[in-house]
mmCIF file of N, CA, C and O in Angstrom:
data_model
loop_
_atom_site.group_PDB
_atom_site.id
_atom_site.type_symbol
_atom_site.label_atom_id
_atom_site.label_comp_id
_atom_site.label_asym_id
_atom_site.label_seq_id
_atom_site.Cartn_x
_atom_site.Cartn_y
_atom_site.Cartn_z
ATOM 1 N N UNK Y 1 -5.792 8.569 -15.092
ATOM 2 C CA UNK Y 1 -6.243 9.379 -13.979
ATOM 3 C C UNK Y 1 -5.177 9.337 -12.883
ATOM 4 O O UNK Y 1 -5.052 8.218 -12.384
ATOM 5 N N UNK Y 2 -4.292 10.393 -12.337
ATOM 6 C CA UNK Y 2 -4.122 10.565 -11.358
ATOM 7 C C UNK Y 2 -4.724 10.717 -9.908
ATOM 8 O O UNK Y 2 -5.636 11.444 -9.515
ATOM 9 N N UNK Y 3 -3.897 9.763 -9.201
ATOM 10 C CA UNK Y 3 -4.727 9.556 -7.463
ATOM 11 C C UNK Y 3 -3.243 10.164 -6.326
ATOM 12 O O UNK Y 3 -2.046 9.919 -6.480
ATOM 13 N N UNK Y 4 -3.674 10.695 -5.627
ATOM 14 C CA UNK Y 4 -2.821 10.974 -4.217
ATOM 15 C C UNK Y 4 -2.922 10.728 -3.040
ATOM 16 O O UNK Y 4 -3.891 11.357 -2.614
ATOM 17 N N UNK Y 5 -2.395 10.080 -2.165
ATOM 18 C CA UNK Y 5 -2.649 9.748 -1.354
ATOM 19 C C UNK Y 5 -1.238 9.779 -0.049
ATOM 20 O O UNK Y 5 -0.058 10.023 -0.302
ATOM 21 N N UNK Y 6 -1.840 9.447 1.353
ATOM 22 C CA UNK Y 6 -0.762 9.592 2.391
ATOM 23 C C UNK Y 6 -0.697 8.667 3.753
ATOM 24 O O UNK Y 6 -1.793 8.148 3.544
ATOM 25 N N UNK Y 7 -0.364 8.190 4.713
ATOM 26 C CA UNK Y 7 -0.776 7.711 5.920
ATOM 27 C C UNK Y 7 -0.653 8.470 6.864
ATOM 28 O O UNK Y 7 0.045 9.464 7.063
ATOM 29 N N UNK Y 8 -1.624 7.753 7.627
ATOM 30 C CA UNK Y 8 -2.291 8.835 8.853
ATOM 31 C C UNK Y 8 -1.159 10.152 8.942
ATOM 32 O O UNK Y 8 -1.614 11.260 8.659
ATOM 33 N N UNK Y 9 -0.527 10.110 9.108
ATOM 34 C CA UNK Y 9 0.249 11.182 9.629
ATOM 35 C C UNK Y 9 0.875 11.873 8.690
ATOM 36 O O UNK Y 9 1.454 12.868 9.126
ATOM 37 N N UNK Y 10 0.955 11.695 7.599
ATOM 38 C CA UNK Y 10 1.386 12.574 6.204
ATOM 39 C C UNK Y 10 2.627 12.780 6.076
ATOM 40 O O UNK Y 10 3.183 13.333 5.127
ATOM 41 N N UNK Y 11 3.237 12.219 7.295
ATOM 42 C CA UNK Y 11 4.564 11.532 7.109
ATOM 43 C C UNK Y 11 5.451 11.199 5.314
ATOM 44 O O UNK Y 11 6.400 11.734 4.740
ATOM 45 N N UNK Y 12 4.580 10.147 4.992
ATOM 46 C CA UNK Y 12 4.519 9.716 3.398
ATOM 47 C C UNK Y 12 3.861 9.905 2.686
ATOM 48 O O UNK Y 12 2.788 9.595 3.204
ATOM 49 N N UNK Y 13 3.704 10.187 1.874
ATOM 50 C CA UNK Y 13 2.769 10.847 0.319
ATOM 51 C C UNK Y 13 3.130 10.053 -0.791
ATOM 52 O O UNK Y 13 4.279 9.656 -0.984
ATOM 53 N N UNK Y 14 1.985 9.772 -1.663
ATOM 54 C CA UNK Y 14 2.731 9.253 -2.499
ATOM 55 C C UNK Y 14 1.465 9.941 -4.059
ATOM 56 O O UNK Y 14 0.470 10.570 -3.698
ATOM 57 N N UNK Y 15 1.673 9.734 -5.479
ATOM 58 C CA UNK Y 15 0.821 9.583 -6.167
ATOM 59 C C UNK Y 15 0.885 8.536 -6.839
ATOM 60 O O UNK Y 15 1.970 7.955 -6.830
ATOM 61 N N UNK Y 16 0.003 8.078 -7.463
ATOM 62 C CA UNK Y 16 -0.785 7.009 -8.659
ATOM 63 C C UNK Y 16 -1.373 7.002 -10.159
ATOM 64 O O UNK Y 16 -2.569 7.149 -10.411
ATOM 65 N N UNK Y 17 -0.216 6.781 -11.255
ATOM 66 C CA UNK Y 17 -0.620 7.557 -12.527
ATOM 67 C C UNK Y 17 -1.504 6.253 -13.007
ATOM 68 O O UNK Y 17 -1.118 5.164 -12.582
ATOM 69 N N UNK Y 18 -2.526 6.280 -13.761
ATOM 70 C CA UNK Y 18 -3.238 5.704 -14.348
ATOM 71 C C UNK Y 18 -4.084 4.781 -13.887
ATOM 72 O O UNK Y 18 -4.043 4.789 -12.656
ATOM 73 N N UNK Y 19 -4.861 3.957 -14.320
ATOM 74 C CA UNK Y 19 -5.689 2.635 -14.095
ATOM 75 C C UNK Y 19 -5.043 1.497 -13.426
ATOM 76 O O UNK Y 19 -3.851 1.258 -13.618
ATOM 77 N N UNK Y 20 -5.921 0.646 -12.495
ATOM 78 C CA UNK Y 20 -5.337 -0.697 -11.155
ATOM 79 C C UNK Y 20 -5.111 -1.338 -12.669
ATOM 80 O O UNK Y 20 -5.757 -0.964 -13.648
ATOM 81 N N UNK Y 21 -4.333 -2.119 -12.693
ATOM 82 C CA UNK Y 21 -4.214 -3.350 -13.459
ATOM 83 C C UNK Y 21 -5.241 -4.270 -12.337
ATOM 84 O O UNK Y 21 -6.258 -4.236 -13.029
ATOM 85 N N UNK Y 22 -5.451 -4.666 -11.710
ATOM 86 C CA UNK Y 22 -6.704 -5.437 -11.206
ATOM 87 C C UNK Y 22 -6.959 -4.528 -9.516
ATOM 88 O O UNK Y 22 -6.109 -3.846 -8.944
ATOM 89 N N UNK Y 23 -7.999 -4.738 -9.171
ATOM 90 C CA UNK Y 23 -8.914 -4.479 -8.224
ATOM 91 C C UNK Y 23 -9.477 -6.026 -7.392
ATOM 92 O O UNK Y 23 -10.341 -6.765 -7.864
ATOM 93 N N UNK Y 24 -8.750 -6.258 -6.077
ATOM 94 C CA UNK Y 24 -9.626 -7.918 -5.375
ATOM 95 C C UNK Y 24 -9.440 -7.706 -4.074
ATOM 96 O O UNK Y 24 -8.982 -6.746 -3.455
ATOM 97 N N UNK Y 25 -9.958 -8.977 -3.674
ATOM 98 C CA UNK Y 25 -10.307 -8.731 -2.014
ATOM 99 C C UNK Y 25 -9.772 -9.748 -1.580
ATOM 100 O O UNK Y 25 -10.004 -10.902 -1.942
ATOM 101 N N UNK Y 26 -8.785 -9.275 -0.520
ATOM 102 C CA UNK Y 26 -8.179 -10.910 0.001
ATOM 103 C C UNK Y 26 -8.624 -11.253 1.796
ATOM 104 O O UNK Y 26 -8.819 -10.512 2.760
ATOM 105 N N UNK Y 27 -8.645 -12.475 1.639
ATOM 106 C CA UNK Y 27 -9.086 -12.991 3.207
ATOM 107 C C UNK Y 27 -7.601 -13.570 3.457
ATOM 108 O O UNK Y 27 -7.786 -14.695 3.922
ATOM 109 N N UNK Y 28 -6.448 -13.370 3.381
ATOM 110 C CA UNK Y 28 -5.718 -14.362 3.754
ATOM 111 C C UNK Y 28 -4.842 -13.861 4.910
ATOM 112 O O UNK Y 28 -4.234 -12.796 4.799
ATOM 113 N N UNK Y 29 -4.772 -14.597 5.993
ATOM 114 C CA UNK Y 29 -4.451 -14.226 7.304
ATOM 115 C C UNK Y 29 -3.354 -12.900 7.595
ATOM 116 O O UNK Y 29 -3.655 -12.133 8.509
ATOM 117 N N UNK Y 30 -2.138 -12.657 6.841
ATOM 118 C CA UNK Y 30 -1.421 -11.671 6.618
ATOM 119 C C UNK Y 30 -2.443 -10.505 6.233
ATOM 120 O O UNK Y 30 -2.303 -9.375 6.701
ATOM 121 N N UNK Y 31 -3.296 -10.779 5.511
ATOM 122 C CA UNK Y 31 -3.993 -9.573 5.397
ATOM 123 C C UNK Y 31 -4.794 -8.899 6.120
ATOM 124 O O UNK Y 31 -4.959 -7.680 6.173
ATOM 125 N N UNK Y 32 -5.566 -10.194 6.990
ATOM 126 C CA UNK Y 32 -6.039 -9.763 7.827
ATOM 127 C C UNK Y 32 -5.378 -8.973 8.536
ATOM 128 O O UNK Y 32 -5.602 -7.786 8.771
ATOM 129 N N UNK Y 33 -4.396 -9.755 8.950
ATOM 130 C CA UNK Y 33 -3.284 -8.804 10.308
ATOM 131 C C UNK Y 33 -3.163 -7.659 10.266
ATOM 132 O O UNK Y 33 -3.415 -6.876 11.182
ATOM 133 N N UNK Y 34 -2.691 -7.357 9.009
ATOM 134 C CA UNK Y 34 -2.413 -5.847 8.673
ATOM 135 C C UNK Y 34 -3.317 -4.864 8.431
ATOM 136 O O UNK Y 34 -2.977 -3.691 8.589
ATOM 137 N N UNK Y 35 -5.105 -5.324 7.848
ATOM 138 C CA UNK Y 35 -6.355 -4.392 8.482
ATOM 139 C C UNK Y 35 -6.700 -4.806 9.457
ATOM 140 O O UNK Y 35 -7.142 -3.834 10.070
ATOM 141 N N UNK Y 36 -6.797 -5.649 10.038
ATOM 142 C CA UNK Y 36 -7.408 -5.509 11.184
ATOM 143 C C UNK Y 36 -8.700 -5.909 11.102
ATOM 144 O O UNK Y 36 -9.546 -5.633 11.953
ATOM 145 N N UNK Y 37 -8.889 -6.522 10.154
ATOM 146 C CA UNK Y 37 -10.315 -6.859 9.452
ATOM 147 C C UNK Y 37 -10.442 -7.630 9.006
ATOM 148 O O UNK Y 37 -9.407 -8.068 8.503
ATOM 149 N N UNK Y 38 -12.013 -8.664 8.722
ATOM 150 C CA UNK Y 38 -11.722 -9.817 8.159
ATOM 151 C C UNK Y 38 -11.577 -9.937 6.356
ATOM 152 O O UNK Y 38 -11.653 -10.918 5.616
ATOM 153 N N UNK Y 39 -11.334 -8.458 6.067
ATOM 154 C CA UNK Y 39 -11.098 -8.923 4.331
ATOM 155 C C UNK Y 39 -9.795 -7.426 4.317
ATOM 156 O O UNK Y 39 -9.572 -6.650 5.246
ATOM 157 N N UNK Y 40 -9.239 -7.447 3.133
ATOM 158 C CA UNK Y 40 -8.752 -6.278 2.479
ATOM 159 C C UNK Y 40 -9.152 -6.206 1.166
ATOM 160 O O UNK Y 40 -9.598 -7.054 0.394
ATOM 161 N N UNK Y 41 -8.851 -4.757 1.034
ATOM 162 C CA UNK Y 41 -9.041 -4.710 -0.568
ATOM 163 C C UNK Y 41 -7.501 -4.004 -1.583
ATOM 164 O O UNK Y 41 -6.597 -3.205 -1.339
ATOM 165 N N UNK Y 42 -7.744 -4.509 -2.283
ATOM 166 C CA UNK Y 42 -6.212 -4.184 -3.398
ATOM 167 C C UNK Y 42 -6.869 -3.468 -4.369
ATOM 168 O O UNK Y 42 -8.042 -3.622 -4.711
ATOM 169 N N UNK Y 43 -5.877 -2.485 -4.907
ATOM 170 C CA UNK Y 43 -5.710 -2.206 -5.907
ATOM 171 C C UNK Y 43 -4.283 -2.071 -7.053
ATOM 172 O O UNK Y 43 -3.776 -0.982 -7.321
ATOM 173 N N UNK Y 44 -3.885 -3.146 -7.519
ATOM 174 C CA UNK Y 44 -3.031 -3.132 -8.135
ATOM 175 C C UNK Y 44 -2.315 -2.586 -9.536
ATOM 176 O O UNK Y 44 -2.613 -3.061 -10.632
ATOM 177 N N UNK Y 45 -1.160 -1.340 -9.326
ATOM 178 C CA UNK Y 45 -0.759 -0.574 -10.549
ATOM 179 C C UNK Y 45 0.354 -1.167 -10.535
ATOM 180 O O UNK Y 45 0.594 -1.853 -9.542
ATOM 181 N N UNK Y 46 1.603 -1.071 -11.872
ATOM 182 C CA UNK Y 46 2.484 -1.175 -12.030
ATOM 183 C C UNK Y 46 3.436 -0.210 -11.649
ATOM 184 O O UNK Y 46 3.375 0.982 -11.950
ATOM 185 N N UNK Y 47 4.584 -0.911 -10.779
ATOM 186 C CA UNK Y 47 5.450 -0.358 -9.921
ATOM 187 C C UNK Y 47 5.751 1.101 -10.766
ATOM 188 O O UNK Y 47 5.419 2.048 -10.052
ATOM 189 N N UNK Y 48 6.186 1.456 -11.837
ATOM 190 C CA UNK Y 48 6.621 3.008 -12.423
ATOM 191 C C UNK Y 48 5.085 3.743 -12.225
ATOM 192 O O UNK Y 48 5.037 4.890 -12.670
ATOM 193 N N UNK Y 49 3.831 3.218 -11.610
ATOM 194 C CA UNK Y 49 3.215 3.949 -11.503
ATOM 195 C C UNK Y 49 2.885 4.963 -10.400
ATOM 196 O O UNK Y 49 2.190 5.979 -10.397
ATOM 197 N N UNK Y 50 3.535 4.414 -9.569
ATOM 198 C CA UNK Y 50 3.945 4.871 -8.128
ATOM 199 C C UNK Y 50 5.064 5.949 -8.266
ATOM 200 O O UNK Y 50 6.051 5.786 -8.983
ATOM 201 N N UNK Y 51 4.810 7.140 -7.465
ATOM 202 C CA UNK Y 51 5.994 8.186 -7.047
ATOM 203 C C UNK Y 51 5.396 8.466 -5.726
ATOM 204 O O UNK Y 51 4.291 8.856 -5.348
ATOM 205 N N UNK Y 52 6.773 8.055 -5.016
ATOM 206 C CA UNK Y 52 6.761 8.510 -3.144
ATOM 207 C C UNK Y 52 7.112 10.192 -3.733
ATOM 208 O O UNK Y 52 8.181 10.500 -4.260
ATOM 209 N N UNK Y 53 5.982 11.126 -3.507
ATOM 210 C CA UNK Y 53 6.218 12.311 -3.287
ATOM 211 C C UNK Y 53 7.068 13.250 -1.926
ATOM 212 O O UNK Y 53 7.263 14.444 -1.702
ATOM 213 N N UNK Y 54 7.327 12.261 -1.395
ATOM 214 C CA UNK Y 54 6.973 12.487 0.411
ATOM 215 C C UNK Y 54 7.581 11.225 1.040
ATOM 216 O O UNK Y 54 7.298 10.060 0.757
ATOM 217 N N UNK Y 55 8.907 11.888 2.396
ATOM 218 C CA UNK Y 55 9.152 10.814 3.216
ATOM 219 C C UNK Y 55 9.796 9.114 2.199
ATOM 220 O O UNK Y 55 9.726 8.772 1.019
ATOM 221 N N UNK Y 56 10.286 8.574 3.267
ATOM 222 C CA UNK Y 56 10.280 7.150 2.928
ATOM 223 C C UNK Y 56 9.871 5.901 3.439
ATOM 224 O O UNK Y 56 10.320 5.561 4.533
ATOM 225 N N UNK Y 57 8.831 4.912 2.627
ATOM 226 C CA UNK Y 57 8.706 4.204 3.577
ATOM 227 C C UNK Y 57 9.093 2.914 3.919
ATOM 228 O O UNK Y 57 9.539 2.257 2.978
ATOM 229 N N UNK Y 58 9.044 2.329 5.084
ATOM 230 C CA UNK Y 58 9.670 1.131 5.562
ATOM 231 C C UNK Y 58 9.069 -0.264 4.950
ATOM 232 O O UNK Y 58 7.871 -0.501 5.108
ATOM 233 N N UNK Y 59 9.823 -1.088 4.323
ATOM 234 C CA UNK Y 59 9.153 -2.206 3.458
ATOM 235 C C UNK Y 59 9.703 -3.573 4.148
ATOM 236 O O UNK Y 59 10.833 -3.573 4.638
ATOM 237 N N UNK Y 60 8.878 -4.751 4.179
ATOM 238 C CA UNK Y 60 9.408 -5.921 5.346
ATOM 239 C C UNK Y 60 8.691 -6.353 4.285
ATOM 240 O O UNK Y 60 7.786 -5.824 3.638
ATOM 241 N N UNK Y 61 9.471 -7.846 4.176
ATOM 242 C CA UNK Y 61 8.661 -8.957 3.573
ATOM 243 C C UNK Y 61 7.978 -9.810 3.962
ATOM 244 O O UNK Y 61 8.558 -10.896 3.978
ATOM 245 N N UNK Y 62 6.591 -9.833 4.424
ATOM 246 C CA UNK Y 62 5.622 -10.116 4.725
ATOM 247 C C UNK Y 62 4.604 -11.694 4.737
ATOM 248 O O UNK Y 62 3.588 -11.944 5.384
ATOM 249 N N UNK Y 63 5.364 -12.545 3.756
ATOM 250 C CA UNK Y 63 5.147 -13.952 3.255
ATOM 251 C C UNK Y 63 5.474 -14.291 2.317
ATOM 252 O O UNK Y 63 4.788 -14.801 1.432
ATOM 253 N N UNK Y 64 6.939 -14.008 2.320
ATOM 254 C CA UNK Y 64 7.672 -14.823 1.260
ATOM 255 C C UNK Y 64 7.921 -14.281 -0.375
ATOM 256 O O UNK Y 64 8.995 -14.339 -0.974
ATOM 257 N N UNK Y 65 6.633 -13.746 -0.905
ATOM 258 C CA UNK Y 65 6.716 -13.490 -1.802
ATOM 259 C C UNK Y 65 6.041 -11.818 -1.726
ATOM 260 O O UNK Y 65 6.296 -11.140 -2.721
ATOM 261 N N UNK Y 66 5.320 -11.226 -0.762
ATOM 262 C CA UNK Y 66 4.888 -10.096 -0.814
ATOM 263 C C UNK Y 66 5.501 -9.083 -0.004
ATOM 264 O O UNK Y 66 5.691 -9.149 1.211
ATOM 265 N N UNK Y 67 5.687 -8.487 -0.493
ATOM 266 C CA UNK Y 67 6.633 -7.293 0.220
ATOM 267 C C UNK Y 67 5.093 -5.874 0.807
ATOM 268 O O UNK Y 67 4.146 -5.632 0.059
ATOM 269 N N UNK Y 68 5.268 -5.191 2.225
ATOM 270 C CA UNK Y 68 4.397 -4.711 2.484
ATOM 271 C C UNK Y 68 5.606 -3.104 2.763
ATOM 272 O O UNK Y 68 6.775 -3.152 3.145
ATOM 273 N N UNK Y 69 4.928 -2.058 2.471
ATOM 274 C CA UNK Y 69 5.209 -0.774 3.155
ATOM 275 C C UNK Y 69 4.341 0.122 3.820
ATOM 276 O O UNK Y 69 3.138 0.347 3.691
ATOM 277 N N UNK Y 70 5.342 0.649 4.667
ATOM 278 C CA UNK Y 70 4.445 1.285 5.738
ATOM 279 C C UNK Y 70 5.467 2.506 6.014
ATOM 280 O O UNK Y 70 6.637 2.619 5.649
ATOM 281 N N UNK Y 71 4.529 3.530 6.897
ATOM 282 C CA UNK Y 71 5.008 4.815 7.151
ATOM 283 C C UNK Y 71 5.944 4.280 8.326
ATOM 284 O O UNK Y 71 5.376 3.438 9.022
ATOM 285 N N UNK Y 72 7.051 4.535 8.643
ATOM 286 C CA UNK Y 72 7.709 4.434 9.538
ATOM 287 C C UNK Y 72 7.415 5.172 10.931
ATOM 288 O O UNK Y 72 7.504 4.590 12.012
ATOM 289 N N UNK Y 73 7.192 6.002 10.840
ATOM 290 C CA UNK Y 73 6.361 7.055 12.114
ATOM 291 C C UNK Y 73 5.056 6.779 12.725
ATOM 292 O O UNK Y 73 4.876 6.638 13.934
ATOM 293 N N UNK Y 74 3.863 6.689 11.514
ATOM 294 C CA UNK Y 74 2.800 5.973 12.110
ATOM 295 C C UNK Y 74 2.225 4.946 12.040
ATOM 296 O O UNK Y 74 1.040 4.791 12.337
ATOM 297 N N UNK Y 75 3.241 3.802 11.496
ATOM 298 C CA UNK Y 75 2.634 2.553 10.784
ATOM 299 C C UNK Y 75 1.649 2.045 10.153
ATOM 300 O O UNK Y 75 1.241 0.892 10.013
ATOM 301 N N UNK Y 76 1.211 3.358 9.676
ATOM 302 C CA UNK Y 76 0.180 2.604 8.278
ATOM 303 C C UNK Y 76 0.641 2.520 6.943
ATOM 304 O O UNK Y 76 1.555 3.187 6.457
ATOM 305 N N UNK Y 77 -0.194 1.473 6.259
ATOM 306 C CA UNK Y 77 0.293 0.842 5.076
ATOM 307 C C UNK Y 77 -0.164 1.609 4.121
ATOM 308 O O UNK Y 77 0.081 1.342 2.945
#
């Protein structure tokens, strides 16, 4: 199944070919930070499953081992 998606400002686009290799919910403080909330949720595909249709976005490494991207214009992830 193909998914599409963009941040706030449509700045970046991207699509999503096939099934999450896993689906979880993390409480861990970086995550928080970045919703703004006390949980997030993941959905994890394998990197060739991803195409930035749109724009590029800005990637910082986030704790060591996780790399986060975001729209450069409106900073969402």
């Amino acid at each position: 199944m193909a998914r599409a998606g963009q941040c706030s400002c449509g700045a970046v686009r991207f699509e999503l070919e096939g099934e999450p290799a896993s689906i979880s919910l993390c409480h861990c403080s970086d995550c928080r930070r970045a919703a703004g909330a006390p949980v997030m949720a993941w959905a994890e595909y394998p990197e060739n499953a991803l195409t930035i249709t749109r724009g590029t976005p800005k990637t910082r490494n986030s704790s060591g081992s996780a790399m986060r991207s975001f729209c450069p214009d409106c900073g969402n992830d």
